Structure formats: C-alpha cells, structure tokens
C-alpha cells in the first residue's frame, strides 16, 4: 500500500513539474517570428487582410508575423503546408469560404479543414456582389432577371473557375430563376470583371474588394448583395439585398478566419486569439478592413469550429442540389 502511495506521489510530482516547465516555456512565447500562410497569391483581398492583421499583431506580440504566400492548386498547396506544419504556435493560416466548398467539389484534398486545424478566431465576412457593366440598362436585379428570362439567349455570367464561390453563386441563381445562363470560366475575378466592364459577359459575383476599383472608375455597378439585409459598406448602402430581389434563402457570405495546425497548445491558441481580436479592434485595422468591404467578426475557437462545420455541410448540400460532382 505504501509503495502504491509513493508511486502515486511521485507521478503527481512529475506531472506538476512537467506542467510548471511547460508553463514557463509558453510564458516566453513567442520568441521567434510567426509565419502566417496565405494560400493565394499576393495582391488579393485575402492577402490584404492577412497583412493588416500581421502588421498589428507583430506590434502587440513583440515578435514579427510574416505573411507567407503559398499559391497554387486552388489554395491546396498553402493549406496543406499549414496543416503539416509543426503545431508549436509559430505557424498560422488564413482559411475562408472556398475551404468549406472544396470538399464538395474536389475528389482528393490533401488536408481536412476540420481534422487538421485548430480554430483561432473568425476575422470577418463580406457578402458577394453581383456586378454588371455600365451599359447594362437594368434598373435593378429584378429587371436584370426579367430581361434575361425574355431573351432567346440569356446573358453570359462569368465565374472564377469550377467549384469556386462565384461559380456556385451563379449556378444557384440559375437554379432559383430557372434561367439557363451561359457560364463562362475565368482565372479569377479581376479578368472576369474587366470583361463585365467591357460588355463581353453580362455579370459576375465577386466581393466588394474585387470590384471596388472598377466600380470607383464607373466601369461596373452593383445590382445585388447576397445578404439577407442591406449592408452599410461604402458604395453598397443603396444596393438591394436578396429579400428585396426575390431571392430569399440564397445568402452567401465570403468569410475569413485564422487557424493553426491541429494539436497546437491551447495556451498558445488562446494567446493568439486574444491578440487577433485586439488587432481587429484597432482603428488602423478597422479602417483597412472597411475599405476591403469586410465586416469584422471575432469569435471563440468553439464558435469558429461549429461555424466551419456548418459551412462545410451547407455547401455539400448546395453542390449536390445543383448537380456538381467532386472532380
């Protein structure tokens, strides 16, 4: 009996010592640069969001947060690298709506969004906007749909590639309106919106960040925001939302979130979450995010995990309903 009690005492002492050692180790965190992986090329809205967050978090963490762009394979290369990184708190990644869509349209992903990552916090959301060229004489989205339905050849709608959010938005629109639009793939929103401005295609779903420069130059205009209610973002305050346009239930919000490799210590996750939330509350970050059309929305790790799971399930159903098969 005494031997058992002695072993128990030693085990408890070892556990306490290990816990104290780990606590001291994490007390010094971070003591080297932190890498924030963006699985897209530099210059896009996600890259801009990452850089705004990284700049402010570098100041408050006392250690540089370096944005590491890893584009390729529709985001798979950078996301896989983040998933396989050492879970020591020195690698973060930005994930977004396309990551929730990917399992529904991609047959063999090299990562699992829910299994391979620990959520840190939501960053924010932005509705999609349906843009048309300035020569389109539709007064509003209802008129656009009515005119399209009356044409022998409905207008072309550009999208950013099979399985992208703009593609699913266009397919959802076709499904809801019963109009067989001509779907035209592009290599991103920038070239798609350029052709919208030129009148080559009839419209394109994109974020405000993607369309802001052409909209500011009066080359394209917004007809619809894919949110339940109007949004108070610059340039969109007078643009009708879905319910006003007869498309209630087709809500689509682009979103961005911070994650870390699975099994990253929870003490580190919580530290990063607090710093990220504080960054979102800083005036310089708020101003930059507003200019990108992002509505800030922090979260707990649990809230983000539940949100990502719900998004993955939702888009699995959407893809099934409109007949998209994983490829």
PDB file of N, CA and C in Angstrom, residues 50-102:
ATOM      1  N   UNK A  50      -4.644  39.572 -44.498  1.00  0.00           N
ATOM      2  CA  UNK A  50      -3.560  38.949 -43.739  1.00  0.00           C
ATOM      3  C   UNK A  50      -2.506  39.973 -43.352  1.00  0.00           C
ATOM      4  N   UNK A  51      -2.158  40.856 -44.268  1.00  0.00           N
ATOM      5  CA  UNK A  51      -1.103  41.836 -43.996  1.00  0.00           C
ATOM      6  C   UNK A  51      -1.549  42.867 -42.962  1.00  0.00           C
ATOM      7  N   UNK A  52      -2.817  43.246 -42.996  1.00  0.00           N
ATOM      8  CA  UNK A  52      -3.330  44.175 -41.985  1.00  0.00           C
ATOM      9  C   UNK A  52      -3.274  43.535 -40.597  1.00  0.00           C
ATOM     10  N   UNK A  53      -3.674  42.258 -40.518  1.00  0.00           N
ATOM     11  CA  UNK A  53      -3.629  41.540 -39.244  1.00  0.00           C
ATOM     12  C   UNK A  53      -2.182  41.338 -38.783  1.00  0.00           C
ATOM     13  N   UNK A  54      -1.319  40.926 -39.700  1.00  0.00           N
ATOM     14  CA  UNK A  54       0.072  40.627 -39.349  1.00  0.00           C
ATOM     15  C   UNK A  54       0.803  41.853 -38.831  1.00  0.00           C
ATOM     16  N   UNK A  55       0.566  42.994 -39.456  1.00  0.00           N
ATOM     17  CA  UNK A  55       1.259  44.218 -39.048  1.00  0.00           C
ATOM     18  C   UNK A  55       0.908  44.588 -37.608  1.00  0.00           C
ATOM     19  N   UNK A  56      -0.375  44.539 -37.285  1.00  0.00           N
ATOM     20  CA  UNK A  56      -0.791  44.923 -35.937  1.00  0.00           C
ATOM     21  C   UNK A  56      -0.381  43.860 -34.909  1.00  0.00           C
ATOM     22  N   UNK A  57      -0.545  42.585 -35.225  1.00  0.00           N
ATOM     23  CA  UNK A  57      -0.189  41.528 -34.281  1.00  0.00           C
ATOM     24  C   UNK A  57       1.317  41.493 -34.019  1.00  0.00           C
ATOM     25  N   UNK A  58       2.123  41.884 -34.989  1.00  0.00           N
ATOM     26  CA  UNK A  58       3.573  41.950 -34.787  1.00  0.00           C
ATOM     27  C   UNK A  58       3.906  42.952 -33.681  1.00  0.00           C
ATOM     28  N   UNK A  59       3.153  44.044 -33.662  1.00  0.00           N
ATOM     29  CA  UNK A  59       3.407  45.083 -32.659  1.00  0.00           C
ATOM     30  C   UNK A  59       3.007  44.632 -31.259  1.00  0.00           C
ATOM     31  N   UNK A  60       1.895  43.929 -31.141  1.00  0.00           N
ATOM     32  CA  UNK A  60       1.409  43.556 -29.810  1.00  0.00           C
ATOM     33  C   UNK A  60       2.022  42.261 -29.283  1.00  0.00           C
ATOM     34  N   UNK A  61       2.396  41.348 -30.186  1.00  0.00           N
ATOM     35  CA  UNK A  61       3.021  40.101 -29.755  1.00  0.00           C
ATOM     36  C   UNK A  61       4.493  40.290 -29.407  1.00  0.00           C
ATOM     37  N   UNK A  62       5.090  41.353 -29.957  1.00  0.00           N
ATOM     38  CA  UNK A  62       6.516  41.561 -29.728  1.00  0.00           C
ATOM     39  C   UNK A  62       7.384  40.654 -30.570  1.00  0.00           C
ATOM     40  N   UNK A  63       6.804  40.054 -31.576  1.00  0.00           N
ATOM     41  CA  UNK A  63       7.545  39.187 -32.494  1.00  0.00           C
ATOM     42  C   UNK A  63       6.927  39.329 -33.880  1.00  0.00           C
ATOM     43  N   UNK A  64       7.742  39.328 -34.886  1.00  0.00           N
ATOM     44  CA  UNK A  64       7.259  39.581 -36.245  1.00  0.00           C
ATOM     45  C   UNK A  64       6.338  38.473 -36.742  1.00  0.00           C
ATOM     46  N   UNK A  65       5.209  38.878 -37.321  1.00  0.00           N
ATOM     47  CA  UNK A  65       4.318  37.945 -38.001  1.00  0.00           C
ATOM     48  C   UNK A  65       4.547  38.134 -39.495  1.00  0.00           C
ATOM     49  N   UNK A  66       5.073  37.100 -40.135  1.00  0.00           N
ATOM     50  CA  UNK A  66       5.462  37.180 -41.543  1.00  0.00           C
ATOM     51  C   UNK A  66       4.391  36.541 -42.417  1.00  0.00           C
ATOM     52  N   UNK A  67       3.880  37.291 -43.399  1.00  0.00           N
ATOM     53  CA  UNK A  67       2.913  36.738 -44.343  1.00  0.00           C
ATOM     54  C   UNK A  67       3.659  35.913 -45.381  1.00  0.00           C
ATOM     55  N   UNK A  68       3.259  34.652 -45.505  1.00  0.00           N
ATOM     56  CA  UNK A  68       3.911  33.710 -46.420  1.00  0.00           C
ATOM     57  C   UNK A  68       2.894  33.264 -47.469  1.00  0.00           C
ATOM     58  N   UNK A  69       2.976  33.848 -48.658  1.00  0.00           N
ATOM     59  CA  UNK A  69       2.051  33.488 -49.738  1.00  0.00           C
ATOM     60  C   UNK A  69       2.476  32.166 -50.369  1.00  0.00           C
ATOM     61  N   UNK A  70       1.544  31.196 -50.374  1.00  0.00           N
ATOM     62  CA  UNK A  70       1.808  29.879 -50.977  1.00  0.00           C
ATOM     63  C   UNK A  70       0.673  29.554 -51.952  1.00  0.00           C
ATOM     64  N   UNK A  71       0.615  30.224 -53.101  1.00  0.00           N
ATOM     65  CA  UNK A  71      -0.489  29.979 -54.038  1.00  0.00           C
ATOM     66  C   UNK A  71      -0.322  28.671 -54.783  1.00  0.00           C
ATOM     67  N   UNK A  72      -1.407  28.247 -55.431  1.00  0.00           N
ATOM     68  CA  UNK A  72      -1.348  27.078 -56.293  1.00  0.00           C
ATOM     69  C   UNK A  72      -2.401  26.047 -55.972  1.00  0.00           C
ATOM     70  N   UNK A  73      -2.881  25.375 -57.025  1.00  0.00           N
ATOM     71  CA  UNK A  73      -3.847  24.277 -56.901  1.00  0.00           C
ATOM     72  C   UNK A  73      -5.089  24.707 -56.135  1.00  0.00           C
ATOM     73  N   UNK A  74      -5.613  25.886 -56.478  1.00  0.00           N
ATOM     74  CA  UNK A  74      -6.842  26.391 -55.862  1.00  0.00           C
ATOM     75  C   UNK A  74      -6.738  26.445 -54.340  1.00  0.00           C
ATOM     76  N   UNK A  75      -5.579  26.861 -53.853  1.00  0.00           N
ATOM     77  CA  UNK A  75      -5.391  27.012 -52.419  1.00  0.00           C
ATOM     78  C   UNK A  75      -4.878  25.779 -51.708  1.00  0.00           C
ATOM     79  N   UNK A  76      -4.766  24.659 -52.416  1.00  0.00           N
ATOM     80  CA  UNK A  76      -4.402  23.400 -51.759  1.00  0.00           C
ATOM     81  C   UNK A  76      -2.946  23.374 -51.288  1.00  0.00           C
ATOM     82  N   UNK A  77      -2.049  23.982 -52.053  1.00  0.00           N
ATOM     83  CA  UNK A  77      -0.627  23.907 -51.717  1.00  0.00           C
ATOM     84  C   UNK A  77      -0.346  24.592 -50.380  1.00  0.00           C
ATOM     85  N   UNK A  78      -0.796  25.823 -50.235  1.00  0.00           N
ATOM     86  CA  UNK A  78      -0.553  26.549 -48.996  1.00  0.00           C
ATOM     87  C   UNK A  78      -1.285  25.946 -47.817  1.00  0.00           C
ATOM     88  N   UNK A  79      -2.515  25.502 -48.030  1.00  0.00           N
ATOM     89  CA  UNK A  79      -3.299  24.934 -46.939  1.00  0.00           C
ATOM     90  C   UNK A  79      -2.695  23.622 -46.453  1.00  0.00           C
ATOM     91  N   UNK A  80      -2.212  22.795 -47.388  1.00  0.00           N
ATOM     92  CA  UNK A  80      -1.557  21.547 -46.992  1.00  0.00           C
ATOM     93  C   UNK A  80      -0.285  21.833 -46.193  1.00  0.00           C
ATOM     94  N   UNK A  81       0.479  22.831 -46.626  1.00  0.00           N
ATOM     95  CA  UNK A  81       1.701  23.187 -45.901  1.00  0.00           C
ATOM     96  C   UNK A  81       1.383  23.614 -44.472  1.00  0.00           C
ATOM     97  N   UNK A  82       0.309  24.371 -44.306  1.00  0.00           N
ATOM     98  CA  UNK A  82      -0.084  24.805 -42.962  1.00  0.00           C
ATOM     99  C   UNK A  82      -0.540  23.619 -42.114  1.00  0.00           C
ATOM    100  N   UNK A  83      -1.295  22.716 -42.730  1.00  0.00           N
ATOM    101  CA  UNK A  83      -1.802  21.552 -41.998  1.00  0.00           C
ATOM    102  C   UNK A  83      -0.662  20.665 -41.500  1.00  0.00           C
ATOM    103  N   UNK A  84       0.433  20.587 -42.282  1.00  0.00           N
ATOM    104  CA  UNK A  84       1.545  19.701 -41.937  1.00  0.00           C
ATOM    105  C   UNK A  84       2.651  20.399 -41.145  1.00  0.00           C
ATOM    106  N   UNK A  85       2.474  21.676 -40.851  1.00  0.00           N
ATOM    107  CA  UNK A  85       3.490  22.412 -40.105  1.00  0.00           C
ATOM    108  C   UNK A  85       3.546  21.942 -38.645  1.00  0.00           C
ATOM    109  N   UNK A  86       4.681  22.159 -38.006  1.00  0.00           N
ATOM    110  CA  UNK A  86       4.824  21.797 -36.592  1.00  0.00           C
ATOM    111  C   UNK A  86       3.817  22.588 -35.756  1.00  0.00           C
ATOM    112  N   UNK A  87       3.033  21.920 -34.923  1.00  0.00           N
ATOM    113  CA  UNK A  87       1.999  22.616 -34.145  1.00  0.00           C
ATOM    114  C   UNK A  87       2.566  23.289 -32.894  1.00  0.00           C
ATOM    115  N   UNK A  88       3.459  24.255 -33.095  1.00  0.00           N
ATOM    116  CA  UNK A  88       4.138  24.888 -31.967  1.00  0.00           C
ATOM    117  C   UNK A  88       3.767  26.359 -31.785  1.00  0.00           C
ATOM    118  N   UNK A  89       2.731  26.803 -32.513  1.00  0.00           N
ATOM    119  CA  UNK A  89       2.304  28.194 -32.371  1.00  0.00           C
ATOM    120  C   UNK A  89       3.030  29.158 -33.285  1.00  0.00           C
ATOM    121  N   UNK A  90       3.956  28.649 -34.100  1.00  0.00           N
ATOM    122  CA  UNK A  90       4.712  29.537 -34.985  1.00  0.00           C
ATOM    123  C   UNK A  90       4.252  29.446 -36.438  1.00  0.00           C
ATOM    124  N   UNK A  91       3.144  28.768 -36.671  1.00  0.00           N
ATOM    125  CA  UNK A  91       2.520  28.747 -37.991  1.00  0.00           C
ATOM    126  C   UNK A  91       1.024  28.985 -37.830  1.00  0.00           C
ATOM    127  N   UNK A  92       0.516  29.944 -38.574  1.00  0.00           N
ATOM    128  CA  UNK A  92      -0.918  30.222 -38.661  1.00  0.00           C
ATOM    129  C   UNK A  92      -1.301  30.172 -40.134  1.00  0.00           C
ATOM    130  N   UNK A  93      -2.577  30.108 -40.403  1.00  0.00           N
ATOM    131  CA  UNK A  93      -3.053  30.163 -41.786  1.00  0.00           C
ATOM    132  C   UNK A  93      -4.390  30.889 -41.817  1.00  0.00           C
ATOM    133  N   UNK A  94      -4.671  31.499 -42.957  1.00  0.00           N
ATOM    134  CA  UNK A  94      -5.999  32.068 -43.197  1.00  0.00           C
ATOM    135  C   UNK A  94      -6.781  31.068 -44.039  1.00  0.00           C
ATOM    136  N   UNK A  95      -7.968  30.735 -43.567  1.00  0.00           N
ATOM    137  CA  UNK A  95      -8.886  29.927 -44.363  1.00  0.00           C
ATOM    138  C   UNK A  95     -10.131  30.759 -44.610  1.00  0.00           C
ATOM    139  N   UNK A  96     -10.899  30.359 -45.610  1.00  0.00           N
ATOM    140  CA  UNK A  96     -12.063  31.167 -45.983  1.00  0.00           C
ATOM    141  C   UNK A  96     -13.120  30.282 -46.636  1.00  0.00           C
ATOM    142  N   UNK A  97     -14.163  30.914 -47.140  1.00  0.00           N
ATOM    143  CA  UNK A  97     -15.287  30.180 -47.705  1.00  0.00           C
ATOM    144  C   UNK A  97     -14.874  29.107 -48.720  1.00  0.00           C
ATOM    145  N   UNK A  98     -13.948  29.368 -49.663  1.00  0.00           N
ATOM    146  CA  UNK A  98     -13.563  28.305 -50.600  1.00  0.00           C
ATOM    147  C   UNK A  98     -13.074  27.021 -49.920  1.00  0.00           C
ATOM    148  N   UNK A  99     -12.534  27.139 -48.703  1.00  0.00           N
ATOM    149  CA  UNK A  99     -12.092  25.940 -47.991  1.00  0.00           C
ATOM    150  C   UNK A  99     -13.278  25.082 -47.547  1.00  0.00           C
ATOM    151  N   UNK A 100     -14.407  25.712 -47.280  1.00  0.00           N
ATOM    152  CA  UNK A 100     -15.606  24.957 -46.914  1.00  0.00           C
ATOM    153  C   UNK A 100     -16.269  24.348 -48.147  1.00  0.00           C
ATOM    154  N   UNK A 101     -16.098  24.989 -49.289  1.00  0.00           N
ATOM    155  CA  UNK A 101     -16.681  24.488 -50.537  1.00  0.00           C
ATOM    156  C   UNK A 101     -15.858  23.336 -51.107  1.00  0.00           C
ATOM    157  N   UNK A 102     -14.545  23.414 -50.935  1.00  0.00           N
ATOM    158  CA  UNK A 102     -13.628  22.460 -51.588  1.00  0.00           C
ATOM    159  C   UNK A 102     -13.990  20.993 -51.393  1.00  0.00           C
TER     160      UNK A 102
END
